[in-house]
Amino acid sequence: MNKDSKISRPRKRGQKIRETHRREILEAALKVFSRKGYHRASMQEIAAEADFAVGTIYRFFPSKKALYEALVLEEISRFHQQMMLVFRHPPDDPLEALKAVISHRLQLVREHFSFIRMYLAELWEARFRGGFVKEIRDYYEEYLEALAGVLEGFGRRDISNRKLASIIDGILSTLIVEAIENESPLPQTEEIMEILLQPLVWEKR
Amino acid sequence: MNKDSKISRPRKRGQKIRETHRREILEAALKVFSRKGYHRASMQEIAAEADFAVGTIYRFFPSKKALYEALVLEEISRFHQQMMLVFRHPPDDPLEALKAVISHRLQLVREHFSFIRMYLAELWEARFRGGFVKEIRDYYEEYLEALAGVLEGFGRRDISNRKLASIIDGILSTLIVEAIENESPLPQTEEIMEILLQPLVWEKR
Amino acid sequence: MNKDSKISRPRKRGQKIRETHRREILEAALKVFSRKGYHRASMQEIAAEADFAVGTIYRFFPSKKALYEALVLEEISRFHQQMMLVFRHPPDDPLEALKAVISHRLQLVREHFSFIRMYLAELWEARFRGGFVKEIRDYYEEYLEALAGVLEGFGRRDISNRKLASIIDGILSTLIVEAIENESPLPQTEEIMEILLQPLVWEKR
Amino acid sequence: MNKDSKISRPRKRGQKIRETHRREILEAALKVFSRKGYHRASMQEIAAEADFAVGTIYRFFPSKKALYEALVLEEISRFHQQMMLVFRHPPDDPLEALKAVISHRLQLVREHFSFIRMYLAELWEARFRGGFVKEIRDYYEEYLEALAGVLEGFGRRDISNRKLASIIDGILSTLIVEAIENESPLPQTEEIMEILLQPLVWEKR
DNA sequence: TATGAATGAGGGTTCATTCAT
DNA sequence: TATGAATGAACCCTCATTCAT
């Protein structure tokens, strides 16, 4: 009833603590999901990793699925926010701008490595079986649009910049995935630029 | 052929029925795994879909995992065999040859559509948590080598043909995955060729 | 309908074959039950061992349990018949008679070894949880009575010969079981006689 | 004792409850295993008997086998501890000492009756198919050695005291098993002593 | 009569979720 | 609010038994 009345100040404090706990849980969840994959990860294990009781986790997330989705969403959102920074002040030269984008993306992949690994391992299922992907696609779309903006600088007319962006990011992703899969180092920006700068094949004269 | 015709007939008949049932089970499994994903699919459900009792499935496959692996492996192997046909009699013109490869691959994706959908959804978990992936990679490697052979026709020297093959197939896959995900039609061969035939970006003069 | 009419002669032949098959199945069952124990033995395995189809076994025994009970009963009955032979023409000297009994019993245990092993491993459950033990007890009782008859020769009065028989066979069994358990050779008749011939303990003078 | 009184109280309480539940489960298991035997007993049934959910049992014992082994081992260990008490202060007179041992053992059998019934029923399967038997044999060996120590008092030289102990306990066990099987009362100490005190048979003069 | 593929109830086990403390 | 013991539905798998051939 009058529950809220007398805790108006403490609430703020509680809020803060709550937020801390939430983050601790999410971090633990990331660790365990990366290690084991969604299905093999147990709430017990996540709780143990987070140094909380199972019940406590349920005070923050209503279900395992919800925890997982929150984790993915926040992590992707964070990734996305950071990614978008590179489009703030693009160099004038489109080639330099593209280089900056690629280099930034590689750097982010490096930083979010354990998340990306989990993402690759588990998210395709959601991707194809329709889960909470809408937000994720929206982010991706926003990123592609921004990249298309950069590509506009080249003034290419025969193909939409949006499509071009998609293809270029596709190549980038292909190389990244290949590296992760082979446990080899991520590609260098220069290497990628070289690939993009010339036709892959040509008509024989 | 008719060496032991007298006794082999009934055996052969049993073999045939067995093979039929096996296929029915694999088809049901494909449906259910596609619908639900590996973990959420239950043997009960697969059995029901196949119109068999659970126990029957275990007469053909020793475990759920084995069933899944057999399904993936057989389907991929078939896909691969068919894919490799295109390398049998390649046109002399490398461009024509590449076009044939791409067109053939698109066609196969169309034919194996529902399997590919399922496979993509589970691919990464399998990739990371190991399993039966070796054969699959071997197939893929064989395909890339063959593709590299085609690309040799272009006489490009600054990048290995193997790497080039990997990139080109990466682009192709990107476009295919995107199409599947968006439930839009697969790209046209010509469209892809155009992309490959010119640099994606260039230095501004 | 008139099925039976024309097979009246062949029936006899069929009977014989039937009996042969029955024995083959029982022998196979003995092998498998000894190897695996009742619960871990499967009808499949017994059928394979007997070179019959599972279904065929069910034409001879209505259930696994029935097969097991028939096996035990027949084996015990056979054991018993052979055991009782020693009482046919007992030596006049009671000591010699007892010696003959013991020696005969040890010999039979040797001959029925694999059955005895199975019996020990599985039968106690039936023994204590009331199964088909009545016949078995009847046999045992008959044997003890016969043994008591032999012991009568000693003219002991302070204890019933029946009880004495029970105790003596108990000692015998103890030694046999111990030997089986330790996988050491069965005891010698003489050794046992010596034990029986003197008090195990005495009052200190 | 009150070393860490402040924090250990709640822990201790939990411990106590845990121990209670553990005992309840073991008791239920004893009942069900007695009724049905190991194989026919189901975890469902044990859980129901214990008034717990199945899952709860698995919080205490990692598997059905482990539950069974814990049950047997604990019960036997307890039996053994109590048995060995009689060897603490043996009377000087060896006959009195032996009498005490026998009487004590009969008493313990009476007290652990329902367990012993179950144990006998499963004993042999365990014995032959290995498992946790080593500890049990060690207990038994310790007991036989102690009994041999008592028998030393008789100064018998023609047979090892260890062997004598084995035979005497064999007789004792025979009588006990027979009584249990026939659902007749256990034998009296005096009755057994009388048997031991004179030769079972003798040469006719 | 003999076969053996098919059956499906029932087993042991796991783990997301609940709720009394 | 935090706890974690308890829950029980649901999973994978086995195998005695049936029955169409």
CSV table of C-alpha atoms in Angstrom, one decimal, chain C:
chain,number,residue,atom,x,y,z
C,1,MET,CA,-9.2,-75.8,-38.9
C,2,ASN,CA,-8.1,-79.3,-39.8
C,3,LYS,CA,-4.6,-78.3,-39.2
C,4,ASP,CA,-3.8,-81.2,-36.8
C,5,SER,CA,-5.2,-83.9,-39.0
C,6,LYS,CA,-2.4,-84.7,-41.3
C,7,ILE,CA,0.5,-84.1,-39.1
C,8,SER,CA,-0.1,-86.9,-36.6
C,9,ARG,CA,3.1,-88.7,-37.5
C,10,PRO,CA,5.3,-85.7,-38.0
C,11,ARG,CA,4.1,-84.5,-34.7
C,12,LYS,CA,6.3,-86.9,-32.9
C,13,ARG,CA,9.2,-85.8,-35.0
C,14,GLY,CA,8.2,-82.2,-34.2
C,15,GLN,CA,8.2,-83.0,-30.6
C,16,LYS,CA,11.8,-84.2,-30.7
C,17,ILE,CA,12.9,-81.2,-32.6
C,18,ARG,CA,11.0,-79.0,-30.2
C,19,GLU,CA,12.8,-80.6,-27.3
C,20,THR,CA,16.1,-80.1,-29.0
C,21,HIS,CA,15.4,-76.4,-29.6
C,22,ARG,CA,14.2,-76.0,-26.0
C,23,ARG,CA,17.5,-77.4,-24.7
C,24,GLU,CA,19.5,-75.1,-27.0
C,25,ILE,CA,17.7,-72.1,-25.7
C,26,LEU,CA,18.1,-73.1,-22.1
C,27,GLU,CA,21.8,-73.6,-22.7
C,28,ALA,CA,22.2,-70.3,-24.3
C,29,ALA,CA,20.2,-68.7,-21.5
C,30,LEU,CA,22.5,-70.3,-18.9
C,31,LYS,CA,25.5,-68.9,-20.7
C,32,VAL,CA,24.1,-65.4,-20.9
C,33,PHE,CA,22.6,-65.3,-17.4
C,34,SER,CA,25.9,-66.5,-16.0
C,35,ARG,CA,27.7,-63.8,-17.9
C,36,LYS,CA,25.5,-60.9,-17.2
C,37,GLY,CA,23.1,-61.7,-14.4
C,38,TYR,CA,19.3,-61.8,-14.8
C,39,HIS,CA,18.7,-58.1,-15.2
C,40,ARG,CA,21.5,-57.2,-17.5
C,41,ALA,CA,20.9,-60.2,-19.8
C,42,SER,CA,18.6,-59.3,-22.7
C,43,MET,CA,16.4,-61.6,-24.7
C,44,GLN,CA,18.1,-60.4,-27.8
C,45,GLU,CA,21.4,-61.6,-26.5
C,46,ILE,CA,20.0,-65.0,-25.5
C,47,ALA,CA,18.4,-65.3,-28.8
C,48,ALA,CA,21.7,-64.5,-30.6
C,49,GLU,CA,23.6,-67.0,-28.4
C,50,ALA,CA,21.0,-69.7,-29.2
C,51,ASP,CA,20.9,-68.8,-32.9
C,52,PHE,CA,17.2,-68.2,-32.9
C,53,ALA,CA,15.0,-65.2,-33.4
C,54,VAL,CA,13.6,-63.5,-30.3
C,55,GLY,CA,10.2,-64.5,-31.3
C,56,THR,CA,11.1,-68.1,-31.4
C,57,ILE,CA,12.1,-68.1,-27.7
C,58,TYR,CA,8.7,-66.8,-26.9
C,59,ARG,CA,7.2,-69.9,-28.6
C,60,PHE,CA,9.0,-71.9,-25.9
C,61,PHE,CA,8.8,-69.7,-22.9
C,62,PRO,CA,6.1,-67.1,-22.3
C,63,SER,CA,8.4,-64.6,-20.7
C,64,LYS,CA,11.9,-63.8,-19.7
C,65,LYS,CA,11.0,-64.6,-16.1
C,66,ALA,CA,9.5,-67.9,-17.1
C,67,LEU,CA,12.6,-68.8,-19.1
C,68,TYR,CA,14.8,-68.0,-16.1
C,69,GLU,CA,12.7,-70.0,-13.7
C,70,ALA,CA,12.6,-73.0,-16.1
C,71,LEU,CA,16.3,-72.8,-16.4
C,72,VAL,CA,16.9,-72.7,-12.7
C,73,LEU,CA,14.4,-75.3,-12.0
C,74,GLU,CA,15.7,-77.8,-14.5
C,75,GLU,CA,19.2,-77.2,-13.6
C,76,ILE,CA,18.5,-77.7,-10.0
C,77,SER,CA,16.4,-80.7,-10.6
C,78,ARG,CA,19.2,-82.3,-12.7
C,79,PHE,CA,21.7,-81.4,-10.0
C,80,HIS,CA,19.4,-82.9,-7.4
C,81,GLN,CA,18.7,-86.1,-9.4
C,82,GLN,CA,22.4,-86.6,-9.7
C,83,MET,CA,23.0,-85.8,-6.0
C,84,MET,CA,20.5,-88.3,-4.9
C,85,LEU,CA,22.2,-91.1,-6.7
C,86,VAL,CA,24.8,-91.2,-3.9
C,87,PHE,CA,22.2,-92.3,-1.5
C,88,ARG,CA,21.2,-95.4,-3.5
C,89,HIS,CA,23.8,-97.8,-2.2
C,90,PRO,CA,25.4,-96.2,0.8
C,91,PRO,CA,28.4,-98.0,2.4
C,92,ASP,CA,27.6,-99.6,5.7
C,93,ASP,CA,30.2,-97.6,7.6
C,94,PRO,CA,28.5,-94.3,8.3
C,95,LEU,CA,31.7,-92.4,8.1
C,96,GLU,CA,32.4,-93.8,4.7
C,97,ALA,CA,28.9,-93.0,3.7
C,98,LEU,CA,29.2,-89.4,4.8
C,99,LYS,CA,32.5,-89.1,3.0
C,100,ALA,CA,30.9,-90.4,-0.2
C,101,VAL,CA,28.1,-87.8,0.1
C,102,ILE,CA,30.5,-85.0,0.6
C,103,SER,CA,32.8,-86.1,-2.2
C,104,HIS,CA,29.9,-86.5,-4.5
C,105,ARG,CA,28.6,-83.1,-3.7
C,106,LEU,CA,31.9,-81.4,-4.3
C,107,GLN,CA,32.1,-83.2,-7.6
C,108,LEU,CA,28.7,-82.1,-8.7
C,109,VAL,CA,29.5,-78.5,-7.8
C,110,ARG,CA,32.5,-78.7,-10.0
C,111,GLU,CA,30.4,-80.1,-12.9
C,112,HIS,CA,27.7,-77.5,-12.5
C,113,PHE,CA,30.0,-74.7,-11.8
C,114,SER,CA,28.7,-72.0,-14.1
C,115,PHE,CA,25.2,-72.7,-13.0
C,116,ILE,CA,26.1,-72.5,-9.4
C,117,ARG,CA,27.8,-69.2,-10.0
C,118,MET,CA,24.6,-67.8,-11.5
C,119,TYR,CA,22.5,-69.4,-8.8
C,120,LEU,CA,24.5,-67.7,-6.1
C,121,ALA,CA,24.5,-64.4,-7.9
C,122,GLU,CA,20.8,-64.2,-8.6
C,123,LEU,CA,18.8,-66.6,-6.6
C,124,TRP,CA,19.1,-65.1,-3.2
C,125,GLU,CA,16.8,-62.4,-4.3
C,126,ALA,CA,14.2,-65.0,-5.2
C,127,ARG,CA,15.0,-66.9,-2.0
C,128,PHE,CA,14.2,-63.9,0.2
C,129,ARG,CA,11.6,-62.2,-1.8
C,130,GLY,CA,9.6,-65.4,-2.4
C,131,GLY,CA,9.7,-66.5,-5.9
C,132,PHE,CA,9.5,-70.0,-7.3
C,133,VAL,CA,11.5,-71.4,-4.4
C,134,LYS,CA,9.1,-74.0,-3.2
C,135,GLU,CA,10.3,-76.7,-5.5
C,136,ILE,CA,13.8,-75.9,-4.7
C,137,ARG,CA,13.2,-76.2,-1.0
C,138,ASP,CA,11.5,-79.5,-1.5
C,139,TYR,CA,14.5,-80.8,-3.3
C,140,TYR,CA,16.8,-79.5,-0.6
C,141,GLU,CA,14.6,-81.0,2.0
C,142,GLU,CA,14.7,-84.3,0.3
C,143,TYR,CA,18.4,-84.1,0.2
C,144,LEU,CA,18.7,-83.2,3.9
C,145,GLU,CA,16.5,-86.1,4.8
C,146,ALA,CA,18.6,-88.5,2.9
C,147,LEU,CA,21.7,-87.1,4.5
C,148,ALA,CA,20.0,-87.4,7.9
C,149,GLY,CA,19.4,-91.0,7.1
C,150,VAL,CA,23.1,-91.5,6.6
C,151,LEU,CA,23.9,-89.7,9.9
C,152,GLU,CA,21.5,-92.0,11.7
C,153,GLY,CA,24.3,-94.5,11.5
C,154,PHE,CA,26.2,-92.5,14.2
C,155,GLY,CA,23.4,-93.0,16.6
C,156,ARG,CA,23.6,-89.6,18.0
C,157,ARG,CA,20.7,-88.8,20.3
C,158,ASP,CA,21.2,-85.3,21.7
C,159,ILE,CA,20.4,-83.6,18.5
C,160,SER,CA,18.1,-84.5,15.6
C,161,ASN,CA,19.7,-86.0,12.6
C,162,ARG,CA,17.8,-83.6,10.5
C,163,LYS,CA,19.4,-80.7,12.3
C,164,LEU,CA,22.8,-82.3,12.2
C,165,ALA,CA,22.4,-82.7,8.4
C,166,SER,CA,21.5,-79.1,8.1
C,167,ILE,CA,24.6,-78.0,10.0
C,168,ILE,CA,26.9,-80.3,8.2
C,169,ASP,CA,25.7,-79.1,4.8
C,170,GLY,CA,25.9,-75.6,6.1
C,171,ILE,CA,29.6,-76.0,6.8
C,172,LEU,CA,30.1,-77.6,3.4
C,173,SER,CA,28.3,-74.7,1.7
C,174,THR,CA,30.2,-72.2,3.7
C,175,LEU,CA,33.5,-73.7,2.5
C,176,ILE,CA,32.3,-74.0,-1.1
C,177,VAL,CA,31.0,-70.4,-1.3
C,178,GLU,CA,34.2,-69.1,0.3
C,179,ALA,CA,36.2,-70.9,-2.4
C,180,ILE,CA,34.1,-69.6,-5.2
C,181,GLU,CA,34.3,-66.1,-3.9
C,182,ASN,CA,38.0,-66.2,-3.4
C,183,GLU,CA,38.4,-68.0,-6.7
C,184,SER,CA,40.4,-70.6,-4.9
C,185,PRO,CA,40.1,-74.4,-5.5
C,186,LEU,CA,37.2,-76.2,-3.8
C,187,PRO,CA,38.1,-77.9,-0.5
C,188,GLN,CA,39.1,-81.5,-0.3
C,189,THR,CA,36.8,-84.1,1.2
C,190,GLU,CA,39.4,-85.2,3.7
C,191,GLU,CA,39.9,-81.6,5.0
C,192,ILE,CA,36.2,-81.4,5.6
C,193,MET,CA,36.0,-84.7,7.3
C,194,GLU,CA,38.7,-83.7,9.7
C,195,ILE,CA,36.7,-80.6,10.7
C,196,LEU,CA,33.6,-82.7,11.3
C,197,LEU,CA,35.4,-85.4,13.3
C,198,GLN,CA,36.4,-83.3,16.3
C,199,PRO,CA,34.8,-80.6,18.4
C,200,LEU,CA,35.5,-77.2,17.1
C,201,VAL,CA,36.0,-75.9,20.7
C,202,TRP,CA,36.1,-77.4,24.1
C,203,GLU,CA,36.1,-76.5,27.7
C,204,LYS,CA,39.4,-75.8,29.1
C,205,ARG,CA,40.4,-78.4,31.6
